[in-house]
Amino acid sequence: AQKVTQAQTEISVVEKEDVTLDCVYETRDTTYYLFWYKQPPSGELVFLIRRNSFDEQNEISGRYSWNFQKSTSSFNFTITASQVVDSAVYFCALSGIAGGTSYGKLTFGQGTILTVHP
Amino acid sequence: EAGVVQSPRYKIIEKKQPVAFWCNPISGHNTLYWYLQNLGQGPELLIRYENEEAVDDSQLPKDRFSAERLKGVDSTLKIQPAELGDSAVYLCASSLEDRGKQYFGPGTRLTVT
């Protein structure tokens, strides 16, 4: 069975601070995808990133960066110089790759509520 | 490109009444998903379609929930009869079959009184 754990329920920061959202996962699949989604107050889940399990290169996109460490089953997300518009619920998720037992099924963590104060 | 469309956005019904949600996926996406999201929780998969075939409905409470995807495009999720515990957001998502990246609609917020 797959499991995603986001230990931080809520995080509150002041604008321009850096913030890291933690994600730890469990899976029996040897290959899988990891995702981060953002859910603003409007409710629609917005895709941020997908990472293949065989690609452990860290990725940076503007103020966002992701640190994938297969050895510790972690896929952490850092926002640099946070802004008020970053306030949202952030979900880490896991799914199998075609042919795997969990193909097509996204397993989400509980989410981390991020509040950025001006 | 139009995103995933869901309607209605909000629905309030009394318990024991039926309710239906509609989803139109992104054009060309042959995989469609229905998720349930309880307050303060991550979404949980209810059912996954590949074209018109339900390939994973293991989490769908079949005593009261049903879904269909006629012609492999639009989909409807129905609850009959609704219970108080069904109050939640119902999310629809779609993806290209082999890509894994799912695009979500805005969801339908159901309140059962």
Short mmCIF file of C-alpha atoms in Angstrom, two decimals:
data_model
loop_
_atom_site.label_atom_id
_atom_site.label_comp_id
_atom_site.label_asym_id
_atom_site.label_seq_id
_atom_site.Cartn_x
_atom_site.Cartn_y
_atom_site.Cartn_z
CA ALA A 1 0.00 0.00 0.00
CA GLN A 2 1.08 3.52 -0.67
CA LYS A 3 1.25 6.25 1.93
CA VAL A 4 2.23 9.91 1.90
CA THR A 5 2.91 11.80 5.11
CA GLN A 6 3.05 15.56 5.43
CA ALA A 7 3.91 16.06 9.07
CA GLN A 8 3.41 19.83 9.04
CA THR A 9 -0.29 20.59 9.33
CA GLU A 10 0.10 24.36 9.26
CA ILE A 11 2.96 26.74 8.63
CA SER A 12 2.86 30.49 9.10
CA VAL A 13 5.59 32.79 7.80
CA VAL A 14 6.12 36.43 7.10
CA GLU A 15 6.52 37.56 3.51
CA LYS A 16 10.02 37.14 2.06
CA GLU A 17 10.87 34.30 4.40
CA ASP A 18 11.93 30.97 2.91
CA VAL A 19 9.74 28.00 3.81
CA THR A 20 10.16 24.25 3.33
CA LEU A 21 7.26 21.81 3.20
CA ASP A 22 8.16 18.25 4.11
CA CYS A 23 6.89 15.10 2.41
CA VAL A 24 7.73 11.49 3.22
CA TYR A 25 6.30 8.57 1.28
CA GLU A 26 6.01 4.79 1.36
CA THR A 27 5.54 2.52 -1.64
CA ARG A 28 6.34 -1.01 -2.75
CA ASP A 29 6.64 0.05 -6.37
CA THR A 30 10.17 0.27 -7.72
CA THR A 31 9.24 3.05 -10.08
CA TYR A 32 6.76 5.79 -9.33
CA TYR A 33 5.90 9.43 -9.73
CA LEU A 34 5.93 12.08 -7.04
CA PHE A 35 3.89 15.26 -7.29
CA TRP A 36 3.20 18.53 -5.57
CA TYR A 37 -0.14 20.26 -5.99
CA LYS A 38 -1.29 23.65 -4.72
CA GLN A 39 -4.89 24.23 -3.63
CA PRO A 40 -5.72 27.92 -3.26
CA PRO A 41 -8.91 29.08 -1.53
CA SER A 42 -10.78 28.74 -4.83
CA GLY A 43 -10.46 24.97 -4.40
CA GLU A 44 -8.92 23.88 -7.70
CA LEU A 45 -5.83 21.73 -7.38
CA VAL A 46 -3.00 23.23 -9.39
CA PHE A 47 -0.19 21.00 -10.61
CA LEU A 48 3.28 22.21 -9.59
CA ILE A 49 5.71 19.41 -10.38
CA ARG A 50 6.03 15.73 -11.25
CA ARG A 51 9.21 13.80 -10.54
CA ASN A 52 10.12 10.29 -11.74
CA SER A 53 11.58 8.02 -9.09
CA PHE A 54 14.63 7.27 -11.23
CA ASP A 55 15.51 10.95 -11.58
CA GLU A 56 16.94 12.26 -8.34
CA GLN A 57 18.09 15.56 -9.71
CA ASN A 58 16.78 18.47 -7.71
CA GLU A 59 14.71 20.97 -9.62
CA ILE A 60 14.29 24.72 -9.43
CA SER A 61 11.51 26.71 -11.02
CA GLY A 62 11.62 30.38 -10.16
CA ARG A 63 11.08 30.70 -6.41
CA TYR A 64 10.18 27.00 -6.12
CA SER A 65 12.63 24.18 -5.61
CA TRP A 66 12.26 20.51 -4.86
CA ASN A 67 14.64 18.14 -3.08
CA PHE A 68 14.09 14.45 -3.86
CA GLN A 69 16.03 11.94 -1.77
CA LYS A 70 15.16 8.36 -2.57
CA SER A 71 17.35 7.06 0.28
CA THR A 72 15.10 8.74 2.84
CA SER A 73 11.88 8.53 0.78
CA SER A 74 11.45 12.27 0.94
CA PHE A 75 10.36 14.87 -1.57
CA ASN A 76 10.53 18.27 0.08
CA PHE A 77 9.35 21.56 -1.42
CA THR A 78 10.95 24.94 -0.72
CA ILE A 79 9.52 28.35 -1.53
CA THR A 80 12.14 31.07 -1.52
CA ALA A 81 11.17 34.63 -0.64
CA SER A 82 7.56 33.70 0.04
CA GLN A 83 4.72 35.97 -1.05
CA VAL A 84 1.18 36.44 0.18
CA VAL A 85 -0.09 34.79 -3.02
CA ASP A 86 1.68 31.60 -1.98
CA SER A 87 -0.90 31.14 0.79
CA ALA A 88 -2.68 27.89 0.04
CA VAL A 89 -2.86 24.23 0.98
CA TYR A 90 -0.04 22.21 -0.55
CA PHE A 91 -0.35 18.51 -1.22
CA CYS A 92 2.33 15.97 -1.90
CA ALA A 93 1.17 12.92 -3.87
CA LEU A 94 2.44 9.61 -5.20
CA SER A 95 1.37 7.35 -8.06
CA GLY A 96 2.62 4.29 -9.83
CA ILE A 97 4.03 4.30 -13.34
CA ALA A 98 2.40 2.25 -16.12
CA GLY A 99 2.69 -1.42 -15.31
CA GLY A 100 3.04 -0.85 -11.59
CA THR A 101 0.45 -1.90 -9.05
CA SER A 102 -0.55 1.66 -8.26
CA TYR A 103 -0.67 2.99 -11.80
CA GLY A 104 -3.12 5.83 -12.26
CA LYS A 105 -3.97 6.18 -8.59
CA LEU A 106 -2.78 9.34 -6.88
CA THR A 107 -2.27 8.91 -3.16
CA PHE A 108 -2.25 12.29 -1.42
CA GLY A 109 -0.84 13.43 1.87
CA GLN A 110 -2.99 15.31 4.36
CA GLY A 111 -1.81 18.64 3.08
CA THR A 112 0.07 21.55 4.66
CA ILE A 113 -1.71 24.85 5.12
CA LEU A 114 0.72 27.65 4.33
CA THR A 115 -0.13 31.17 5.42
CA VAL A 116 2.14 33.99 4.33
CA HIS A 117 1.59 37.22 6.24
CA PRO A 118 2.43 40.61 4.72
CA GLU B 1 -7.08 24.99 -23.78
CA ALA B 2 -10.17 24.58 -21.61
CA GLY B 3 -9.67 22.87 -18.29
CA VAL B 4 -11.74 20.23 -16.56
CA VAL B 5 -15.29 21.48 -16.14
CA GLN B 6 -17.51 20.44 -13.26
CA SER B 7 -21.05 21.34 -12.34
CA PRO B 8 -22.66 22.31 -10.15
CA ARG B 9 -20.04 24.09 -8.05
CA TYR B 10 -22.20 23.91 -4.94
CA LYS B 11 -25.09 21.70 -3.95
CA ILE B 12 -27.16 21.59 -0.78
CA ILE B 13 -29.59 18.73 -0.30
CA GLU B 14 -31.43 17.02 2.49
CA LYS B 15 -30.36 13.58 3.57
CA LYS B 16 -31.94 10.68 1.70
CA GLN B 17 -32.24 12.78 -1.46
CA PRO B 18 -30.38 11.85 -4.65
CA VAL B 19 -27.69 14.06 -6.15
CA ALA B 20 -25.61 13.99 -9.33
CA PHE B 21 -22.38 15.66 -10.33
CA TRP B 22 -21.18 16.20 -13.87
CA CYS B 23 -17.66 16.37 -15.27
CA ASN B 24 -16.29 17.24 -18.70
CA PRO B 25 -12.58 16.38 -19.00
CA ILE B 26 -9.95 18.12 -21.06
CA SER B 27 -10.39 17.32 -24.73
CA GLY B 28 -8.37 14.28 -25.73
CA HIS B 29 -7.86 13.00 -22.20
CA ASN B 30 -9.12 9.44 -22.15
CA THR B 31 -8.54 8.85 -18.44
CA LEU B 32 -10.98 10.35 -15.98
CA TYR B 33 -10.96 10.25 -12.18
CA TRP B 34 -13.42 11.07 -9.43
CA TYR B 35 -11.99 11.98 -6.04
CA LEU B 36 -13.58 12.70 -2.69
CA GLN B 37 -12.02 15.37 -0.50
CA ASN B 38 -13.14 15.69 3.10
CA LEU B 39 -12.44 18.88 4.99
CA GLY B 40 -8.81 19.11 6.01
CA GLN B 41 -7.83 15.99 4.10
CA GLY B 42 -6.20 15.13 0.81
CA PRO B 43 -8.35 13.84 -2.07
CA GLU B 44 -9.09 10.12 -2.17
CA LEU B 45 -9.76 8.25 -5.38
CA LEU B 46 -13.29 6.94 -5.86
CA ILE B 47 -13.14 5.65 -9.42
CA ARG B 48 -10.90 5.76 -12.49
CA TYR B 49 -12.03 5.39 -16.09
CA GLU B 50 -10.01 4.48 -19.13
CA ASN B 51 -12.28 5.66 -21.93
CA GLU B 52 -15.72 4.30 -20.95
CA GLU B 53 -14.39 1.44 -18.82
CA ALA B 54 -14.16 1.73 -15.04
CA VAL B 55 -10.73 0.19 -14.39
CA ASP B 56 -10.52 0.95 -10.68
CA ASP B 57 -13.69 1.37 -8.61
CA SER B 58 -12.47 -0.42 -5.51
CA GLN B 59 -12.98 2.67 -3.32
CA LEU B 60 -16.47 3.50 -4.59
CA PRO B 61 -19.22 2.71 -2.03
CA LYS B 62 -21.39 0.84 -4.46
CA ASP B 63 -24.43 0.60 -2.21
CA ARG B 64 -25.19 4.27 -2.74
CA PHE B 65 -22.68 5.62 -5.26
CA SER B 66 -22.70 5.03 -8.98
CA ALA B 67 -20.83 6.52 -11.90
CA GLU B 68 -20.93 6.36 -15.64
CA ARG B 69 -18.90 7.63 -18.54
CA LEU B 70 -20.93 7.05 -21.64
CA LYS B 71 -19.04 7.49 -24.91
CA GLY B 72 -15.79 7.90 -22.99
CA VAL B 73 -16.02 11.66 -22.57
CA ASP B 74 -18.33 13.25 -19.97
CA SER B 75 -18.95 11.52 -16.70
CA THR B 76 -21.62 11.61 -14.02
CA LEU B 77 -21.25 10.62 -10.38
CA LYS B 78 -24.45 9.91 -8.47
CA ILE B 79 -25.30 9.40 -4.83
CA GLN B 80 -28.63 7.87 -3.89
CA PRO B 81 -29.62 8.28 -1.14
CA ALA B 82 -27.27 10.89 0.29
CA GLU B 83 -26.18 10.70 3.92
CA LEU B 84 -24.86 13.40 6.23
CA GLY B 85 -21.38 11.91 5.99
CA ASP B 86 -21.32 12.48 2.23
CA SER B 87 -20.79 16.21 2.76
CA ALA B 88 -17.47 16.88 1.04
CA VAL B 89 -15.91 18.20 -2.14
CA TYR B 90 -16.10 15.92 -5.15
CA LEU B 91 -13.24 16.47 -7.56
CA CYS B 92 -12.95 15.34 -11.14
CA ALA B 93 -9.60 15.02 -12.89
CA SER B 94 -8.38 13.87 -16.28
CA SER B 95 -5.12 12.80 -17.83
CA LEU B 96 -3.61 11.35 -20.97
CA GLU B 97 -3.50 7.62 -20.49
CA ASP B 98 0.19 7.12 -19.97
CA ARG B 99 1.32 10.44 -18.59
CA GLY B 100 0.41 10.30 -14.91
CA LYS B 101 -0.11 14.04 -14.66
CA GLN B 102 -3.69 14.71 -13.65
CA TYR B 103 -5.53 17.96 -14.22
CA PHE B 104 -8.24 18.79 -11.71
CA GLY B 105 -11.52 20.59 -11.99
CA PRO B 106 -12.78 23.12 -9.41
CA GLY B 107 -14.86 20.51 -7.62
CA THR B 108 -18.44 20.31 -6.40
CA ARG B 109 -18.99 21.15 -2.76
CA LEU B 110 -21.83 19.00 -1.43
CA THR B 111 -23.61 19.79 1.81
CA VAL B 112 -26.10 17.26 3.12
CA THR B 113 -28.44 18.56 5.81
#
